[in-house]
Short mmCIF file of C-alpha atoms and ligand atoms in Angstrom, two decimals:
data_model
loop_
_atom_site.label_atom_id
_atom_site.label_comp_id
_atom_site.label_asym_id
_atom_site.label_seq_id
_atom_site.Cartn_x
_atom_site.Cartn_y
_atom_site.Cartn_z
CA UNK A 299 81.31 90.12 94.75
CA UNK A 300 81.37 90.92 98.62
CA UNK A 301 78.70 88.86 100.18
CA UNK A 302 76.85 91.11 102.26
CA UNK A 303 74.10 89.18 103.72
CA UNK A 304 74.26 86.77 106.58
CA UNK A 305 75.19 82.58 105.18
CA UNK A 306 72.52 80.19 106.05
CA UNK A 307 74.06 77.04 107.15
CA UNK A 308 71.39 76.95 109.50
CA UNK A 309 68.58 75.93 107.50
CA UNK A 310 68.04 72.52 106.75
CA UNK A 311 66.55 73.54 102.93
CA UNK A 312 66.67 71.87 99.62
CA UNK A 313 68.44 74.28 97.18
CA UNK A 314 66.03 76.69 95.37
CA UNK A 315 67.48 77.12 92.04
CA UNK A 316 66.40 72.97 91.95
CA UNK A 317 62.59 73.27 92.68
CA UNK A 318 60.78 71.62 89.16
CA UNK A 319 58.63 74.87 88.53
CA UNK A 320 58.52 73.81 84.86
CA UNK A 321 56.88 70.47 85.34
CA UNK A 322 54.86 71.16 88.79
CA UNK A 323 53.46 73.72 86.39
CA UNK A 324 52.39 71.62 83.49
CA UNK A 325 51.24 69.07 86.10
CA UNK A 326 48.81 71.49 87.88
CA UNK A 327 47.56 72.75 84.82
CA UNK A 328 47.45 69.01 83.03
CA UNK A 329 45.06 68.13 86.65
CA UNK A 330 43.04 71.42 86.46
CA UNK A 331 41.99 70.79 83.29
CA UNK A 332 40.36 67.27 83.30
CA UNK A 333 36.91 67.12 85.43
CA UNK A 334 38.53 63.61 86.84
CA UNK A 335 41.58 64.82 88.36
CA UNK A 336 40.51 68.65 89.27
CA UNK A 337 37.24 66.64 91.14
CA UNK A 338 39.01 64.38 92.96
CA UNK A 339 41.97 67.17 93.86
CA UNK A 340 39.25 70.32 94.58
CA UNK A 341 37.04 67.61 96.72
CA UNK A 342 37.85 65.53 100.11
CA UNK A 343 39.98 63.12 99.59
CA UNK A 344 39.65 59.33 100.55
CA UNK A 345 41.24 58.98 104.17
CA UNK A 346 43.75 56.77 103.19
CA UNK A 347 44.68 59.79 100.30
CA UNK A 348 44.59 59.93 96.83
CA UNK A 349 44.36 56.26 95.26
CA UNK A 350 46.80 56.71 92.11
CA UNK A 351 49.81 58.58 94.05
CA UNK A 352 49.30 55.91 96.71
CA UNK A 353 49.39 52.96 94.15
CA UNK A 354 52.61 54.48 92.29
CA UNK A 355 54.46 55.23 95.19
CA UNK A 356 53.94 51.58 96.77
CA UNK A 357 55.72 50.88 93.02
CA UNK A 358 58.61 53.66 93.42
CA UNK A 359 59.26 52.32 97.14
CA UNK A 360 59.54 48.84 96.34
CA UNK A 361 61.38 49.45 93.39
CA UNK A 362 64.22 52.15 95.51
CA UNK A 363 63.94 49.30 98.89
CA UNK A 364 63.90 46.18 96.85
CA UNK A 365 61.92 44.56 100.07
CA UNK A 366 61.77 41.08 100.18
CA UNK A 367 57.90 41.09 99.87
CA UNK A 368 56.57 43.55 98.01
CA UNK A 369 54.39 45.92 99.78
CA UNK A 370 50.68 46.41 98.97
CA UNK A 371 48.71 49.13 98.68
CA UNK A 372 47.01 49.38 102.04
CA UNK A 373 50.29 49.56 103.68
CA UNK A 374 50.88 53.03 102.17
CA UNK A 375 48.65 56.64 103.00
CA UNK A 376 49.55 60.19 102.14
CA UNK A 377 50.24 62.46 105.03
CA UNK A 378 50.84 66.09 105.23
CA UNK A 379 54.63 65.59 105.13
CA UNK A 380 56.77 63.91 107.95
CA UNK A 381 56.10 66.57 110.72
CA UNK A 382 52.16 66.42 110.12
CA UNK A 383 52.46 63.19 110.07
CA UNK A 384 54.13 62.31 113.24
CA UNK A 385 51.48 64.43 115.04
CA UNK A 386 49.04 62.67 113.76
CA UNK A 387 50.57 58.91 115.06
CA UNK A 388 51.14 60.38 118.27
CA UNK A 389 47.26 61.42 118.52
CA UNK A 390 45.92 58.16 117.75
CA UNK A 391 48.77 55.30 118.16
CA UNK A 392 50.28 56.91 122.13
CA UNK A 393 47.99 58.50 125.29
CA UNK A 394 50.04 60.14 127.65
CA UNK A 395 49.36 58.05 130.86
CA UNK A 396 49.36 54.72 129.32
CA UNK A 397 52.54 55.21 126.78
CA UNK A 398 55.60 55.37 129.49
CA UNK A 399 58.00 57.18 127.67
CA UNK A 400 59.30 58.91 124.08
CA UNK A 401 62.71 57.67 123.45
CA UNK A 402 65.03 60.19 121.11
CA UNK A 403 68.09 58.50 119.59
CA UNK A 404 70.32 61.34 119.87
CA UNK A 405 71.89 63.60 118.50
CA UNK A 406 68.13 63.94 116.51
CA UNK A 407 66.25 66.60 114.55
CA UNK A 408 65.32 68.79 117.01
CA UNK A 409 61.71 70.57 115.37
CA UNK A 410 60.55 67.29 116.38
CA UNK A 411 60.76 67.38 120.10
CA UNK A 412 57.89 69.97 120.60
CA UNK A 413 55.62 67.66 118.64
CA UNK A 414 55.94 65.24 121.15
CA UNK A 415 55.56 67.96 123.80
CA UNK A 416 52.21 68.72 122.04
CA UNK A 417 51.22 65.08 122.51
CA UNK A 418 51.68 65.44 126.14
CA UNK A 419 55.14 63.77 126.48
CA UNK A 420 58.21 65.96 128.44
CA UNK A 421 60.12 66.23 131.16
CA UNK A 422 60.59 62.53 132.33
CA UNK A 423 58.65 61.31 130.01
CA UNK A 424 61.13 62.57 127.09
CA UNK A 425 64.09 61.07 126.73
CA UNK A 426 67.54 60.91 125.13
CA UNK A 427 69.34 57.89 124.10
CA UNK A 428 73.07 58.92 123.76
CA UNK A 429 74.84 57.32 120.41
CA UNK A 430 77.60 55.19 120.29
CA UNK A 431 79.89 54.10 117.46
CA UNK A 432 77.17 52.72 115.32
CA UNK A 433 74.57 55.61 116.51
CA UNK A 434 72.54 54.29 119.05
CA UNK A 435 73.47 53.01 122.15
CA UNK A 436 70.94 50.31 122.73
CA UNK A 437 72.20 48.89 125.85
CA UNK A 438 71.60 52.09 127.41
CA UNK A 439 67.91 52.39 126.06
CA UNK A 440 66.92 48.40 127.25
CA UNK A 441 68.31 48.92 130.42
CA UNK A 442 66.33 52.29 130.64
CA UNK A 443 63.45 50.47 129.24
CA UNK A 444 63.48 48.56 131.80
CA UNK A 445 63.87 50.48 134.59
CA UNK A 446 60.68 52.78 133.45
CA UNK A 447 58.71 49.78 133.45
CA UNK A 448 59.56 48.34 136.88
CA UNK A 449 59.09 51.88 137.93
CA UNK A 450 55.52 52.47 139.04
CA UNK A 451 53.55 54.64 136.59
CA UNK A 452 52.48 57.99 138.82
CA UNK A 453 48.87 57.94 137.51
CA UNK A 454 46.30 54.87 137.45
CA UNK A 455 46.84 54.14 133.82
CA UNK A 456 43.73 53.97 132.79
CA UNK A 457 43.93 55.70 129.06
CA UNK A 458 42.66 59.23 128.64
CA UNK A 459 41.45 58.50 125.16
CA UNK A 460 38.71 56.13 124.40
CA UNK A 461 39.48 52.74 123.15
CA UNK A 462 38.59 52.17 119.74
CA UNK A 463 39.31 48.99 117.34
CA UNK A 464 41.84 51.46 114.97
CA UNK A 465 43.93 52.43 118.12
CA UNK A 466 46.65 50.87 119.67
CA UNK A 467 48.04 52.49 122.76
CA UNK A 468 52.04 51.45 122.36
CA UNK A 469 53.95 51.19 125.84
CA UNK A 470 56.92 53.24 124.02
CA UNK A 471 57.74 55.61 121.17
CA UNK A 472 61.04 55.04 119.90
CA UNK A 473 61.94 58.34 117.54
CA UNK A 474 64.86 58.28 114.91
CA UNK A 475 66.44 59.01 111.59
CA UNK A 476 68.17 56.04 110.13
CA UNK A 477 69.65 56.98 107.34
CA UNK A 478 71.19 59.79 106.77
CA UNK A 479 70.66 60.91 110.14
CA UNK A 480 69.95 64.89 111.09
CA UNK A 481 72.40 65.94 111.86
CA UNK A 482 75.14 63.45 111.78
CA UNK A 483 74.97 61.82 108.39
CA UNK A 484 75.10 58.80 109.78
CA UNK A 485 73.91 55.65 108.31
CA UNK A 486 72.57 53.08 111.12
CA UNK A 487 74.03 49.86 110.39
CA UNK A 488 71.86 46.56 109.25
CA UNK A 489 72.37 45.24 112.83
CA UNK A 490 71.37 48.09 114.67
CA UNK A 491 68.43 48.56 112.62
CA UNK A 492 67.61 44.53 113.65
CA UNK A 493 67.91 44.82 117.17
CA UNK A 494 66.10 47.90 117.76
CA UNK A 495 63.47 46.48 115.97
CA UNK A 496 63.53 43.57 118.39
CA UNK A 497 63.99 45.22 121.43
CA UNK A 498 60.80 47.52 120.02
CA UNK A 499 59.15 44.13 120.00
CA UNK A 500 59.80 42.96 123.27
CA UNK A 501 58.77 46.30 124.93
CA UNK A 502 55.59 47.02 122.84
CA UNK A 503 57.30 49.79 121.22
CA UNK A 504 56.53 51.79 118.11
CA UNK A 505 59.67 52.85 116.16
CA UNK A 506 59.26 55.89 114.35
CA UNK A 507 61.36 56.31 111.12
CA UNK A 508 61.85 59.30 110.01
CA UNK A 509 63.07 58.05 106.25
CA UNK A 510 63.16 61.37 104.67
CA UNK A 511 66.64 61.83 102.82
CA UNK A 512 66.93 57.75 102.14
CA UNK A 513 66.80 59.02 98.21
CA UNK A 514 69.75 61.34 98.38
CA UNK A 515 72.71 59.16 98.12
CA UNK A 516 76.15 59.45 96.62
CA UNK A 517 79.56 57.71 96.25
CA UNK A 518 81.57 59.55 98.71
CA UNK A 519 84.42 59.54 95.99
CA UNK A 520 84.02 62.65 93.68
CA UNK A 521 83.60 61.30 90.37
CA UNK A 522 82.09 57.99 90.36
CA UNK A 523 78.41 57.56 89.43
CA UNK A 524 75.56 56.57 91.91
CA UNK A 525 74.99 53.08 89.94
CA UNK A 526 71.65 51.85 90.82
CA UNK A 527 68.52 53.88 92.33
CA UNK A 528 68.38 51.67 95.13
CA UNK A 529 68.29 52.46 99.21
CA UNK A 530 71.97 51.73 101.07
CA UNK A 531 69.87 49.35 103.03
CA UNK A 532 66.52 48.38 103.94
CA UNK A 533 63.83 50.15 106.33
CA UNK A 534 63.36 49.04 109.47
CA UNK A 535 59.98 49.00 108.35
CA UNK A 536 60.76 46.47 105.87
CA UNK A 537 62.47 44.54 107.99
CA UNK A 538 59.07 44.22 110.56
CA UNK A 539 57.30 42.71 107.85
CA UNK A 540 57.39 38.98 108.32
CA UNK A 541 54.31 36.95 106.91
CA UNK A 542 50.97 38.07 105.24
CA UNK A 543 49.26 37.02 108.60
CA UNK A 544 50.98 39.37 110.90
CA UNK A 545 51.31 42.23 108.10
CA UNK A 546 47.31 41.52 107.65
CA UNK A 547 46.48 41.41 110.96
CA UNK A 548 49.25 43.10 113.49
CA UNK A 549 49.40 46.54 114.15
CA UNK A 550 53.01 46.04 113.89
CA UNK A 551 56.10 47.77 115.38
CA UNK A 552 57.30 50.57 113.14
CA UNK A 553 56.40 53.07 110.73
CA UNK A 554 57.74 54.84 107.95
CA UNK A 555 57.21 58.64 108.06
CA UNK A 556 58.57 59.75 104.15
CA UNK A 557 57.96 63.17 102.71
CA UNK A 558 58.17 65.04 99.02
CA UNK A 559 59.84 67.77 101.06
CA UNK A 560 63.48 67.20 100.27
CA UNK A 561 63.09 65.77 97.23
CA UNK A 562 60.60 68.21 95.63
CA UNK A 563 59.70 71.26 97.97
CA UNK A 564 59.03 71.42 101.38
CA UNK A 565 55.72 73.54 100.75
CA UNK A 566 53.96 71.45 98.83
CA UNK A 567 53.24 69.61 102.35
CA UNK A 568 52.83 66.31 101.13
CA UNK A 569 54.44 62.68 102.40
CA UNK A 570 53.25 59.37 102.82
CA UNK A 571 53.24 56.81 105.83
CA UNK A 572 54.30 52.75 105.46
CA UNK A 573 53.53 50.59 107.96
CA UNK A 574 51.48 47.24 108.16
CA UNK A 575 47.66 47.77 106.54
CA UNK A 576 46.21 47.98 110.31
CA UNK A 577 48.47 50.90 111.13
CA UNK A 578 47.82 52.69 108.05
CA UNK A 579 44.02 51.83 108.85
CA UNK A 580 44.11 53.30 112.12
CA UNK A 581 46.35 56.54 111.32
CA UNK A 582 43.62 57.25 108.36
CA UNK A 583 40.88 57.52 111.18
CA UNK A 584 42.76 60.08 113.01
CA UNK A 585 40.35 62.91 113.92
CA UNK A 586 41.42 65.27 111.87
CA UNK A 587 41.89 63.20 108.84
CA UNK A 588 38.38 61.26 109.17
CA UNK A 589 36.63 65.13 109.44
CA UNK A 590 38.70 66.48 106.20
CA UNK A 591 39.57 63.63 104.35
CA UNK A 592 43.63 62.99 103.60
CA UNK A 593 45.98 66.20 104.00
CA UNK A 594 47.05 68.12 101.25
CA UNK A 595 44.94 66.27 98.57
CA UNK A 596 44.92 68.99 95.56
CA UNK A 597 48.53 68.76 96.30
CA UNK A 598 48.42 64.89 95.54
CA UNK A 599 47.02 64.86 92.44
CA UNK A 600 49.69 67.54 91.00
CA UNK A 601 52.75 65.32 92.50
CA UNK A 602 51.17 62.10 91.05
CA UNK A 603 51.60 63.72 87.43
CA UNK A 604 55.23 63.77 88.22
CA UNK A 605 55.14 60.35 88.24
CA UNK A 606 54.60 59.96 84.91
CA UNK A 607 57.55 59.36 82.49
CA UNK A 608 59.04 58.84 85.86
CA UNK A 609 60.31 62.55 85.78
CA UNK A 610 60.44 62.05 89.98
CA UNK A 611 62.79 59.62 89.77
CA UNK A 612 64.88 61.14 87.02
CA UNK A 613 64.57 64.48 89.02
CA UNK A 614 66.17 62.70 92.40
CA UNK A 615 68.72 60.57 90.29
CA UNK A 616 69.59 63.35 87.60
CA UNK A 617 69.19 66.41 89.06
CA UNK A 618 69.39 66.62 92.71
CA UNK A 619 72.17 63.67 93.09
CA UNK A 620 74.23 65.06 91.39
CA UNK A 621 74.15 68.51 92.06
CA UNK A 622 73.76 67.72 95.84
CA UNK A 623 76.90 65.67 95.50
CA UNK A 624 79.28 68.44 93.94
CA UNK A 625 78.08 70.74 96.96
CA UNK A 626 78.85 68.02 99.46
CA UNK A 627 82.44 67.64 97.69
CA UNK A 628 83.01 71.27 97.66
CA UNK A 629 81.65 71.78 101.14
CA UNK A 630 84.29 69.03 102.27
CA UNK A 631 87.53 70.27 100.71
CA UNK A 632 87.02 73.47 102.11
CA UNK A 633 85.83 72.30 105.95
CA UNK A 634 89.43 70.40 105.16
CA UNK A 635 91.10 73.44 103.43
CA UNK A 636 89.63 76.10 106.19
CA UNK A 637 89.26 74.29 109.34
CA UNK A 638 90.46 71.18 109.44
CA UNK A 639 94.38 73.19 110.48
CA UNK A 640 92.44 74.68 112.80
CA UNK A 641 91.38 71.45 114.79
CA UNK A 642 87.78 71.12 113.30
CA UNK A 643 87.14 67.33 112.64
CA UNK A 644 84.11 65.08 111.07
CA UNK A 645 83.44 61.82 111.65
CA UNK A 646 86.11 59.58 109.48
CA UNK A 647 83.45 56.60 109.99
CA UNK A 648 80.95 58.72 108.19
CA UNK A 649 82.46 60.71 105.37
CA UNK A 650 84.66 57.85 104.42
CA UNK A 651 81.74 55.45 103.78
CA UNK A 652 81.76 54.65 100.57
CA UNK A 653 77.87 55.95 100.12
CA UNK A 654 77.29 59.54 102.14
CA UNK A 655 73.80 61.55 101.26
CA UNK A 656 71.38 63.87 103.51
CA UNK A 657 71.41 67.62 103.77
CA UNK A 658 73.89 67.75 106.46
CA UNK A 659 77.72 67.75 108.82
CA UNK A 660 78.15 67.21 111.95
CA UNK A 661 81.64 69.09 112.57
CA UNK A 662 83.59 68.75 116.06
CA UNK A 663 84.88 71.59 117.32
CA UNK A 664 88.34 72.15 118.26
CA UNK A 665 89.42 72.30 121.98
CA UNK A 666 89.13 75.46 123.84
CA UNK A 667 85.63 76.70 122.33
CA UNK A 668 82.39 75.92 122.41
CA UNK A 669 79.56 76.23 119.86
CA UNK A 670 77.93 78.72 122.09
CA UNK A 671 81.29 80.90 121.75
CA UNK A 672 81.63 79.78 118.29
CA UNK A 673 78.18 81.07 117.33
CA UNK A 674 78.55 84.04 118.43
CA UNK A 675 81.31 85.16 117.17
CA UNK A 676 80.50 83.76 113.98
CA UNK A 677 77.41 86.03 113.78
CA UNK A 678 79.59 89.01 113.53
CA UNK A 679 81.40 87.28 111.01
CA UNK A 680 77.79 86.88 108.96
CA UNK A 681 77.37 82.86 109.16
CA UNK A 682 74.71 81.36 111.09
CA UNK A 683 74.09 77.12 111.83
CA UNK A 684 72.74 75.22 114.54
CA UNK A 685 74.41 74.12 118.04
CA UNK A 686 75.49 70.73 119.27
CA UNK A 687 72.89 71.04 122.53
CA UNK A 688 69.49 71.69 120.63
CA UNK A 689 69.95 68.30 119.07
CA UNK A 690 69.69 66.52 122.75
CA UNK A 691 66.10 66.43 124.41
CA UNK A 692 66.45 68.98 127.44
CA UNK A 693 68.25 67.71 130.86
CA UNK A 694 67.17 69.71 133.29
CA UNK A 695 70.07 68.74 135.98
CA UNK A 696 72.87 68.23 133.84
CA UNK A 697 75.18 70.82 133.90
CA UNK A 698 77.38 69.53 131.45
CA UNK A 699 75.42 69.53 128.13
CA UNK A 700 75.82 67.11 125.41
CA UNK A 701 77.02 68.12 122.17
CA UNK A 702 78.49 71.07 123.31
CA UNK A 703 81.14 70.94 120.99
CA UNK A 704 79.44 69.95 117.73
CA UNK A 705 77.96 72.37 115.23
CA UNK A 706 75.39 71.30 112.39
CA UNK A 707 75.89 72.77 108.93
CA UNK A 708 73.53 72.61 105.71
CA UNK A 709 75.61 72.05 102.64
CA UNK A 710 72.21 71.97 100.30
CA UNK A 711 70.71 75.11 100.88
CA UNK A 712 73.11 77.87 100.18
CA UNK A 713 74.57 78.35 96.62
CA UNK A 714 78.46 77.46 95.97
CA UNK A 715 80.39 80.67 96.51
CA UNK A 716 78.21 81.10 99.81
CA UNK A 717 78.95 77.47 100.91
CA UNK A 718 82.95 78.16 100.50
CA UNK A 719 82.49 81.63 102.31
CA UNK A 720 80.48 80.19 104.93
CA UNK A 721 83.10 78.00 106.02
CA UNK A 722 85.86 81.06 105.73
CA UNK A 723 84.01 82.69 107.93
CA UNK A 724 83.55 80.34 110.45
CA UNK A 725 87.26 80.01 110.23
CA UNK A 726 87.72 83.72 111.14
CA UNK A 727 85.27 83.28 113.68
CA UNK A 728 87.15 80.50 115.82
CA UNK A 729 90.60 82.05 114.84
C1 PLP B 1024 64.44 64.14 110.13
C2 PLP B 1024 63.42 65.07 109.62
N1 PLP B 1024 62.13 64.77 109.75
C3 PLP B 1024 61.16 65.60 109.30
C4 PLP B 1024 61.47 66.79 108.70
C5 PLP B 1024 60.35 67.67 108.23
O1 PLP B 1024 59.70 67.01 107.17
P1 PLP B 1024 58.40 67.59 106.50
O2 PLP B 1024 58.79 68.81 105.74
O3 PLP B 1024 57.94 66.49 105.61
O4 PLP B 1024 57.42 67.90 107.56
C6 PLP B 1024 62.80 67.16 108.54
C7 PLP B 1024 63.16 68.46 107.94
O5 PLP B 1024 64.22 69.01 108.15
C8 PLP B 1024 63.79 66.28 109.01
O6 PLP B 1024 65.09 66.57 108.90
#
């Protein structure tokens, strides 16, 4: 059948047909119907969110991280999902004359840049880091680092929002995707992940993980089974953990912003937050949160059903993994079938890893068009996905901008004869 309607390649959506309906059903009617569970999910919740989802996913996380210590309760909240979430750390952990600068590892998931803008931080005060082979260039960022801070600040410095024991006003924001990056794929390498961590140390910086697709992993060869339900490699949050002194008293350098949103729905609006217990202390007392209690609590007590039997984890391992991995092989042979004659590359480094996982590719564009040209003609053609450029923090002076010739495509979201049309028409589009 002719498809009529316009591909989304755009959209960086979980697949439809996979949303549990059956068992988010029985679990809201298994909470509505027992006056402990429908009173604590119809009422405020506790800041730090609902007790029993916080408790079992402190036992799913250590169980997928495998950290060396394992983490306890107090380290873990719920959130409203990742973007809440990192609104809410901005609010109380950064104050836009004392915290210098927001640093983006780039290319980056660009819906997060105007939450930063919200929190008072653009123009200078925004800023790229460009990648290099292992995804971050981190001599760039310490030698920008520095040069911010022997800069003098423009203001006085003196904090706009009042001191309180729960906040800590960081010097820098350091904003990223690890694993399974959006929109590259890529996985940030162990030693990366180490000395970001200690260059966040040395410049009172707060890393912020987004660790959102960690869970969807796969053997990059068709065919061979994910073996364990363990993470490609630890958290950089994990990794800032180093005795129960600091973790008990230190506010720490990182946090872990994780979300239900790709791995159940994105409208249930639930995640959780992992960071040392003071963090998680002081993001609970966030204005908002100390006023209506934890986000999306009803919410909470539906996804902790799914818990039991560990359907969650069955779900991720059973379901999605493997269905997510057939799309990704499909998308691939025809990006190589379609495109690849054409001049369109990916990145070798990344799709040849032996695991791959996330939502989505980062395709290169031939010479001799751009993803601006590309676009366009590719909405005639009835394909839409998102531009190189957005994925870069603005540059007001540079003419020439980065990314230019990369394009970002969804493989989850659309259904399999769309995927394989999609990329035929995006072949029509540059030919
Ligand atoms: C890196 C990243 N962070 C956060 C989000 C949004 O997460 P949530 O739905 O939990 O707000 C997305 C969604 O595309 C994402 O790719």
């Amino acid at each position: 059948m002719a498809e009529t309607t316009t591909i989304d390649l755009l959209s960086g959506w979980p697949a439809q047909s996979l949303f549990p309906t059956n068992e988010l059903s029985s679990a809201a009617v298994a909470v509505l119907k027992i006056p402990e569970t429908y009173r604590a999910g119809l009422n405020y919740g506790d800041d730090e969110g609902y007790l029993p989802l916080r408790q079992n996913l402190r036992k799913y996380l250590a169980n997928f991280y495998t950290p060396e210590r394992k983490a306890s309760v107090d380290r873990v909240c719920i959130t409203g999902g990742a973007s809440q979430n990192l609104a809410c750390i901005l609010q109380v952990f950064t104050d836009p004359l004392v915290t210098r600068t927001v640093w983006i590892i780039e290319p980056s998931y660009y819906l997060a840049f105007r939450i930063f803008e919200d929190a008072g931080f653009h123009g200078d005060k925004l800023r790229g880091v460009p990648p290099d082979e292992g995804g971050v260039d981190l001599g760039f960022l310490e030698t920008a680092m520095k040069q911010v801070e022997s800069t003098p600040a423009e203001t006085t410095q003196q904090p706009i929002k009042p001191c309180q024991p729960h906040r800590k006003i960081y010097r820098h924001i350091i904003y990223c995707v690890p694993t399974f990056s959006n929109p590259t794929g890529l996985i940030m390498p162990l030693s990366k992940r180490q000395e970001l961590l200690q260059l966040a140390r040395k410049h009172d910086a707060l890393l912020i993980c987004d660790d959102v697709y960690d869970f969807l992993r796969w053997p990059s060869r068709p065919g061979v089974e994910v073996k364990q339900a363990t993470a490609t490699l630890p958290r950089i949050v994990d990794l800032d953990i180093l005795d129960d002194e600091k973790d008990a008293t230190s506010f720490g350098n990182c946090v872990s912003n994780g979300s239900f949103s790709k791995i159940l729905g994105p409208g249930c609006r639930v995640g959780w937050g992992e960071s040392t217990p003071r963090f998680i202390h002081g993001l609970t007392q966030a204005g908002s949160t100390r006023s209506g209690g934890a986000p999306s609590q009803m919410m909470s007590t539906i996804i902790n059903e799914l818990f039991k039997e560990n359907f969650l984890e069955a779900h991720i391992e059973k379901t999605l993994i493997p269905e997510y991995a057939r799309r990704y092989a499909l998308f691939l042979a025809a990006i190589k079938h379609d495109l690849y004659p054409l001049g369109f590359r990916l990145d070798e480094s990344v799709i040849n890893r032996e695991t791959v996982g996330g939502f989505f590719m980062w395709l290169q564009l031939p010479d001799g068009i751009d993803c601006y040209q590309l676009a366009a003609r590719a909405a005639t053609h009835g394909v839409s996905f998102s531009i190189g450029p957005t994925t870069a923090v603005t540059r007001p002076l540079e003419v020439d901008l980065p990314f230019k010739n990369f394009i970002r495509l969804c493989f989850t979201f659309e259904e399999d004869h769309r995927l394989v049309e999609g990329v035929r028409r995006i072949a029509l589009a540059a030919g």
